[in-house]
Structure formats: C-alpha cells, structure tokens
CSV table of C-alpha atoms in Angstrom, one decimal:
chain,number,residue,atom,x,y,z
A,645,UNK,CA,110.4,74.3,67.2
A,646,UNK,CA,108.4,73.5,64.3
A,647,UNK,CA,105.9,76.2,63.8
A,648,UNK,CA,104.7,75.0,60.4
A,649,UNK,CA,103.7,72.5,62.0
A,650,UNK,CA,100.4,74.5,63.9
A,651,UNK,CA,98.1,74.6,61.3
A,652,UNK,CA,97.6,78.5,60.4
A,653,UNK,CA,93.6,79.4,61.8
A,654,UNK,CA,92.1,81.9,58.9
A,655,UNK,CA,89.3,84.1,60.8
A,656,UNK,CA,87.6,86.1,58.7
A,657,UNK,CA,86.7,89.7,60.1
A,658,UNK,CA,82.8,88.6,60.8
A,659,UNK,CA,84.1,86.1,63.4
A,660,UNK,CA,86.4,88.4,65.2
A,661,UNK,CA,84.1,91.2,65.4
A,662,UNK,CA,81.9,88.7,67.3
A,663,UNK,CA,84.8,87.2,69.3
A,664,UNK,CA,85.4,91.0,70.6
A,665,UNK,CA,81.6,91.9,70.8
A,666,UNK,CA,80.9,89.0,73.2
A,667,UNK,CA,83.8,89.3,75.2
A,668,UNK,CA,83.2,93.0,75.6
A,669,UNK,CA,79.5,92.5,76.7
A,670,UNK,CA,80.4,89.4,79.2
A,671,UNK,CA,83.1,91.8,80.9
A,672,UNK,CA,81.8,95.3,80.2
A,673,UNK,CA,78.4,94.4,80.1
A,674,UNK,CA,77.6,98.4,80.1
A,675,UNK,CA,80.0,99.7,77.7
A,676,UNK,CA,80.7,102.9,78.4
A,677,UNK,CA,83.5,104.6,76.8
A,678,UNK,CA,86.7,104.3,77.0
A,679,UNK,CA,86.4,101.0,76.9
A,680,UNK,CA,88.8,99.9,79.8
A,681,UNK,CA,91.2,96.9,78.6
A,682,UNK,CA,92.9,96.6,82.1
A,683,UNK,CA,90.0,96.0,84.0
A,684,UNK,CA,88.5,93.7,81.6
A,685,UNK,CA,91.8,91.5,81.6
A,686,UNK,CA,91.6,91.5,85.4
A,687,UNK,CA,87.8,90.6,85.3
A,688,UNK,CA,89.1,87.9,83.4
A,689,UNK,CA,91.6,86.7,85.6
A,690,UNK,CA,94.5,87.5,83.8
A,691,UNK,CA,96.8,90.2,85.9
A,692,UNK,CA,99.4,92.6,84.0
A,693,UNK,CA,103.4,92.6,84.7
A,694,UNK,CA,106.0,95.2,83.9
A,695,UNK,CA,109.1,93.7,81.8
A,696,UNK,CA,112.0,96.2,81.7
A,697,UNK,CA,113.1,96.0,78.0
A,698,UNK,CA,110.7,94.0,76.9
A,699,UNK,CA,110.4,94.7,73.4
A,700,UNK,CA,114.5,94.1,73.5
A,701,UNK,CA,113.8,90.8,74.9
A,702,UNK,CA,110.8,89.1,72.6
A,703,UNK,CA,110.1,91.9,69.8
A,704,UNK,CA,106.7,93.2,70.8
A,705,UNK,CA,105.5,96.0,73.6
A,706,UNK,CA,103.6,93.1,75.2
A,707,UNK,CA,103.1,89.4,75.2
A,708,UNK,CA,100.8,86.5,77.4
A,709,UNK,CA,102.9,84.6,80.2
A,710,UNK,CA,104.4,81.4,79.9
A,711,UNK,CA,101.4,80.4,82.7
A,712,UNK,CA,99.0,82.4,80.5
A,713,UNK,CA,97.5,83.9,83.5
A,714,UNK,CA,99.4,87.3,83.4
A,715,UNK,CA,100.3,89.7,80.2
A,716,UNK,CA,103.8,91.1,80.6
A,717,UNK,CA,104.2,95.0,79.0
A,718,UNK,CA,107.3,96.7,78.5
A,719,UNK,CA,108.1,99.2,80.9
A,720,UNK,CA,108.1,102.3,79.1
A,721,UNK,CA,104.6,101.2,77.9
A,722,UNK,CA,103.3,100.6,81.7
A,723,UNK,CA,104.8,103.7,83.3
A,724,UNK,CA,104.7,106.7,80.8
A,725,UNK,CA,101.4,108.7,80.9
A,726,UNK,CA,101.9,109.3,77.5
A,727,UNK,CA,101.7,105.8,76.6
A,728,UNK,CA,97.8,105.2,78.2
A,729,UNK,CA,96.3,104.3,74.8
A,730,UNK,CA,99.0,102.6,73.7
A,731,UNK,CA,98.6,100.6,76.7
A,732,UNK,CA,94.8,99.9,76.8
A,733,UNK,CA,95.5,98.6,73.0
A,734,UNK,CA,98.5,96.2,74.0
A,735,UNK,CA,96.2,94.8,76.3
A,736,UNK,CA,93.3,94.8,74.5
A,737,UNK,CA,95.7,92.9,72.0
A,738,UNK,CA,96.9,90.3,73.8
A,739,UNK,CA,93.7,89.5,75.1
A,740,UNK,CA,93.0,89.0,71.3
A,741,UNK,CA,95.4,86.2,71.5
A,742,UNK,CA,93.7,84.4,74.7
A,743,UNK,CA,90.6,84.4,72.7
A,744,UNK,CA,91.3,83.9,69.6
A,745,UNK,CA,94.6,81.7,69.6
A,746,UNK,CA,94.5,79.4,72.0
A,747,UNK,CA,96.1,76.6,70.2
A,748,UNK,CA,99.3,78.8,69.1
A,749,UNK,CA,100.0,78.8,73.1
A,750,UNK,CA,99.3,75.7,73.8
A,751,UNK,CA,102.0,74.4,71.6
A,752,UNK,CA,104.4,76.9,73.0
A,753,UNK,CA,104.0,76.3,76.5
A,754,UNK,CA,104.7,72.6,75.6
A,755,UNK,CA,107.7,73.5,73.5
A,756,UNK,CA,109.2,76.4,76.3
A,757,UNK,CA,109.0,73.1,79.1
A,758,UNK,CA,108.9,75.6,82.1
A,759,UNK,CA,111.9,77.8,80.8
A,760,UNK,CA,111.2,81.1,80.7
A,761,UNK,CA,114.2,81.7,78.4
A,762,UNK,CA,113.1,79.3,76.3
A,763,UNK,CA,109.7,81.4,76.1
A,764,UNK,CA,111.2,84.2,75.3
A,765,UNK,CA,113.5,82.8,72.5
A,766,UNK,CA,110.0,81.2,71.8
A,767,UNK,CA,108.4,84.9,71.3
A,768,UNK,CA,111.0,86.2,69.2
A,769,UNK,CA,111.1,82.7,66.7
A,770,UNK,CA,107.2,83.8,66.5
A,771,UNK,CA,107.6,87.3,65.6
A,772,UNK,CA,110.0,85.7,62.9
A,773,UNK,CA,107.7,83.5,61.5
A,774,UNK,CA,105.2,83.8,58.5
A,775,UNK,CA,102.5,82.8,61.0
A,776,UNK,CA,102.9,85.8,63.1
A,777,UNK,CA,101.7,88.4,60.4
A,778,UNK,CA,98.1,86.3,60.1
A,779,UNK,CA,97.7,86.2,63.9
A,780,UNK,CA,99.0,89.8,64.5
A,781,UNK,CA,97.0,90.8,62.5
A,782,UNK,CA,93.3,89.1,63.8
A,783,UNK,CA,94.8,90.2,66.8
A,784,UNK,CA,94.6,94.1,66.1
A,785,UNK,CA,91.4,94.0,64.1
A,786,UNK,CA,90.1,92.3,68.2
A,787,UNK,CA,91.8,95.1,70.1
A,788,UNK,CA,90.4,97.7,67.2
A,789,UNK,CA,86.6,96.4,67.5
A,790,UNK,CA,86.8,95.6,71.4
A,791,UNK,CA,87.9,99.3,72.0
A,792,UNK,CA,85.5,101.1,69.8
A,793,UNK,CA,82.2,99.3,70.1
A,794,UNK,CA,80.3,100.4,66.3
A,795,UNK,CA,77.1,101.1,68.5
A,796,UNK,CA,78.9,104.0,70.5
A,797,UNK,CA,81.0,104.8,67.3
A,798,UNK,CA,77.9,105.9,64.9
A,799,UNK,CA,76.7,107.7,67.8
A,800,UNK,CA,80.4,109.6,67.4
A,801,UNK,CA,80.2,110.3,63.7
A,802,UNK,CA,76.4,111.4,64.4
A,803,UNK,CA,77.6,115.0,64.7
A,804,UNK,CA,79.9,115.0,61.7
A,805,UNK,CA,76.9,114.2,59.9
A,806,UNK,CA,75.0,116.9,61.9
A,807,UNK,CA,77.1,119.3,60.2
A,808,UNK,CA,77.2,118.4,56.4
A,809,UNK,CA,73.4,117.9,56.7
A,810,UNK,CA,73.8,121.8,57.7
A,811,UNK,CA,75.5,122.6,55.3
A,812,UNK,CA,73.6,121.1,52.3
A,813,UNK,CA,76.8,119.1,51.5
A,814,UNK,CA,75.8,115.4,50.8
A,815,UNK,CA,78.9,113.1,52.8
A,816,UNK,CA,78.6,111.2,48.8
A,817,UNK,CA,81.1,113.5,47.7
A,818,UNK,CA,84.2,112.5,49.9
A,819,UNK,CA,85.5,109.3,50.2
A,820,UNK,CA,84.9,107.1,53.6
A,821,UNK,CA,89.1,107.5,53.7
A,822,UNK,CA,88.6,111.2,53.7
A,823,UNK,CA,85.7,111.4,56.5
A,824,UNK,CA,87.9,108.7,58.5
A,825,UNK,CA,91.1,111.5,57.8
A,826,UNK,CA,88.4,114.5,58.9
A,827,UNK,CA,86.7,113.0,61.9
A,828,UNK,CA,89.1,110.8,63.5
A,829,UNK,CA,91.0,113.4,65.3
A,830,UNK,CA,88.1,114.6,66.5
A,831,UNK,CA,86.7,111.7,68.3
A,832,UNK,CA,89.9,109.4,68.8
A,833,UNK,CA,90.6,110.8,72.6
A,834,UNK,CA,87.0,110.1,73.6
A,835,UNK,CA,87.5,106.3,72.5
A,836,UNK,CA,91.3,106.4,74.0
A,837,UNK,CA,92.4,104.7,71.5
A,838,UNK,CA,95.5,106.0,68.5
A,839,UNK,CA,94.2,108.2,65.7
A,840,UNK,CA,95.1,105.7,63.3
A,841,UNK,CA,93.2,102.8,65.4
A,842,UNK,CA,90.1,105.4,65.0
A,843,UNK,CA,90.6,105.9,61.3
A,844,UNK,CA,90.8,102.1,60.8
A,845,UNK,CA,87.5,101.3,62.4
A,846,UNK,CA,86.1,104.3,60.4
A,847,UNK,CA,87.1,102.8,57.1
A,848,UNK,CA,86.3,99.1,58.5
A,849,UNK,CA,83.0,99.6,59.8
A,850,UNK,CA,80.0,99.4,57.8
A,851,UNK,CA,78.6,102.5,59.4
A,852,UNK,CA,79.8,105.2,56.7
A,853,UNK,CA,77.8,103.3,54.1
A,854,UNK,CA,74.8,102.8,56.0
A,855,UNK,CA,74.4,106.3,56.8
A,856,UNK,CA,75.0,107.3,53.2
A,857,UNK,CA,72.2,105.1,52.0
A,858,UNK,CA,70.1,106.4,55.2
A,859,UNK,CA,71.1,110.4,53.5
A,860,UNK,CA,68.8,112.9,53.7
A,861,UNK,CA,68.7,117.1,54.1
C-alpha cells in the first residue's frame, strides 16, 4: 500500500468546527448536554461493535468497519463504566473520520479487497504513517467541538465569571491556560467529556477572549 500516494487533506480548524456544528444540529437538532455520540452514530446509520483486544489488533481504542457501516471499540472501552466518556469521544472520533475523511477510506477499502485481515494490517500501516498524525488530529479537534457545543460552553463558564465579577478580580489577570486549569474540573462531568478534552476547548474557543473584551464589574 502506497499511502503517500492519498494526497494529505489540510482542514483548517474553521472548517471542522463547521463540519461538527452541522452534523451536531442535523442529528441533535436540540443539543442538550451531554451530547450523546452513540445515538448520533446510530441516527446516522452507522451501528457500534465490540472487538476484544482491539487496540492489540489495529493500535487505536476504535476504528470504522471495513463496510463503513459499523465502528468497532475495544472491549474494555465498550463494557467498563468507567470508560463512558472515553467512549462517547471514541465515537464521536471516528465519526470525525466518516465526515471528514472520506477519501482515506475509500482507498483502503479498495486496497483491504474484502479481507478483514488485510484491514486490520491496513489500520496499523495507518497508525504508522506520517498521514495519521494530520488526520488524528482533525479528527479530535471534531470529536472536541461536536461534544461541547461553544453555545452551551459560555453558558458553563458564565458562573466562573459570576464569581470574579464578585469578587472585583478582573479574569485579565490569569491566563486563558489558567481559567481552562481552574474551571475545567468543574464543568467537565456535565459535558461527559475528559478533563483534558474540557481544557482544550477552553483554550481553543474564542469564548475567554470575548468575554474579556465584554468585562465589566
């Protein structure tokens, strides 16, 4: 296989903040928090599969079907009650690939020829390539703005603000790491989503900045 061969697809974050946006309004029309990634996969057709050992077998926690029509997760990811978020954002990732990377999968269905062997060795050659750290990450930065929405996260950081504006302390004297470090814990459960997917979206977002310009006691 010949993966230089797929021309890499540079998105900058503008486009895949709308890729996530629309697909979160044509499947969750009323966004209400959490955000649920299962449901939206299934509204979408595409069903989820437990893989025993599937991060063994092709390097990642989950991964779209050689058919395309189902997303296979490890195991330990499905089952463990522990692992919901980490869940919701697998899926939520993967569906960042059936959206945004169409072509990749196209050539690799070709390439795998109906052997689901071959797709798997497929997976792993991916993981391996340089391409894989471009696409991973557009990926992510889907699964991060499809699971917290900014409309419903400034409504989040509102009471943050609440406070400082309390207690005479202008937010102008941290940094937008430090709020992200302060308030993410706080809020991260509500969204279902990792602390450090919160913090991310925090720092991302233009929603720090625009309240800071919007400052007043």
């Amino acid at each position: 296989m010949n993966l230089d061969a797929i021309q890499k697809r540079w998105l900058a974050p503008a486009e895949i903040h709308r890729e996530a946006d629309e697909l979160r309004q044509k499947h969750c029309p009323a966004g209400e928090i959490p955000i649920d990634s299962l449901l939206m996969a299934e509204d979408m057709g595409i069903y989820l599969d437990e893989v025993a050992d599937l991060y063994r077998l092709v390097g990642s926690p989950g991964c779209i079907s050689m058919s395309g029509q189902e997303i296979l997760i490890d195991l330990d990811v499905f089952r463990k009650p522990n692992m919901e978020n980490r869940l919701r954002f697998t899926v939520a990732h993967e569906l960042g690939h059936v959206v945004l990377h169409r072509d990749l999968f196209t050539y690799l269905r070709k390439e795998a020829a109906g052997s689901v062997q071959r797709w798997n060795d497929l997976m792993i050659e991916y993981q391996r390539h340089s391409l894989s750290s471009t696409y991973e990450w557009q990926a992510n930065e889907f699964a991060g703005r499809l699971l917290v929405p900014p409309q419903s996260l400034a409504l989040a950081l509102q009471p943050a603000f609440d406070e400082l504006r309390r207690r005479k302390i202008h937010p102008s004297v941290f940094t937008v790491e430090q709020i992200a470090a302060f308030v993410a814990p706080q809020i991260c459960e509500r969204f279902k989503v990792a602390e450090k997917t919160m913090r991310i979206r925090i720092e991302k977002e233009s929603i720090v900045k625009t309240m800071l310009e919007e400052w007043s006691f």
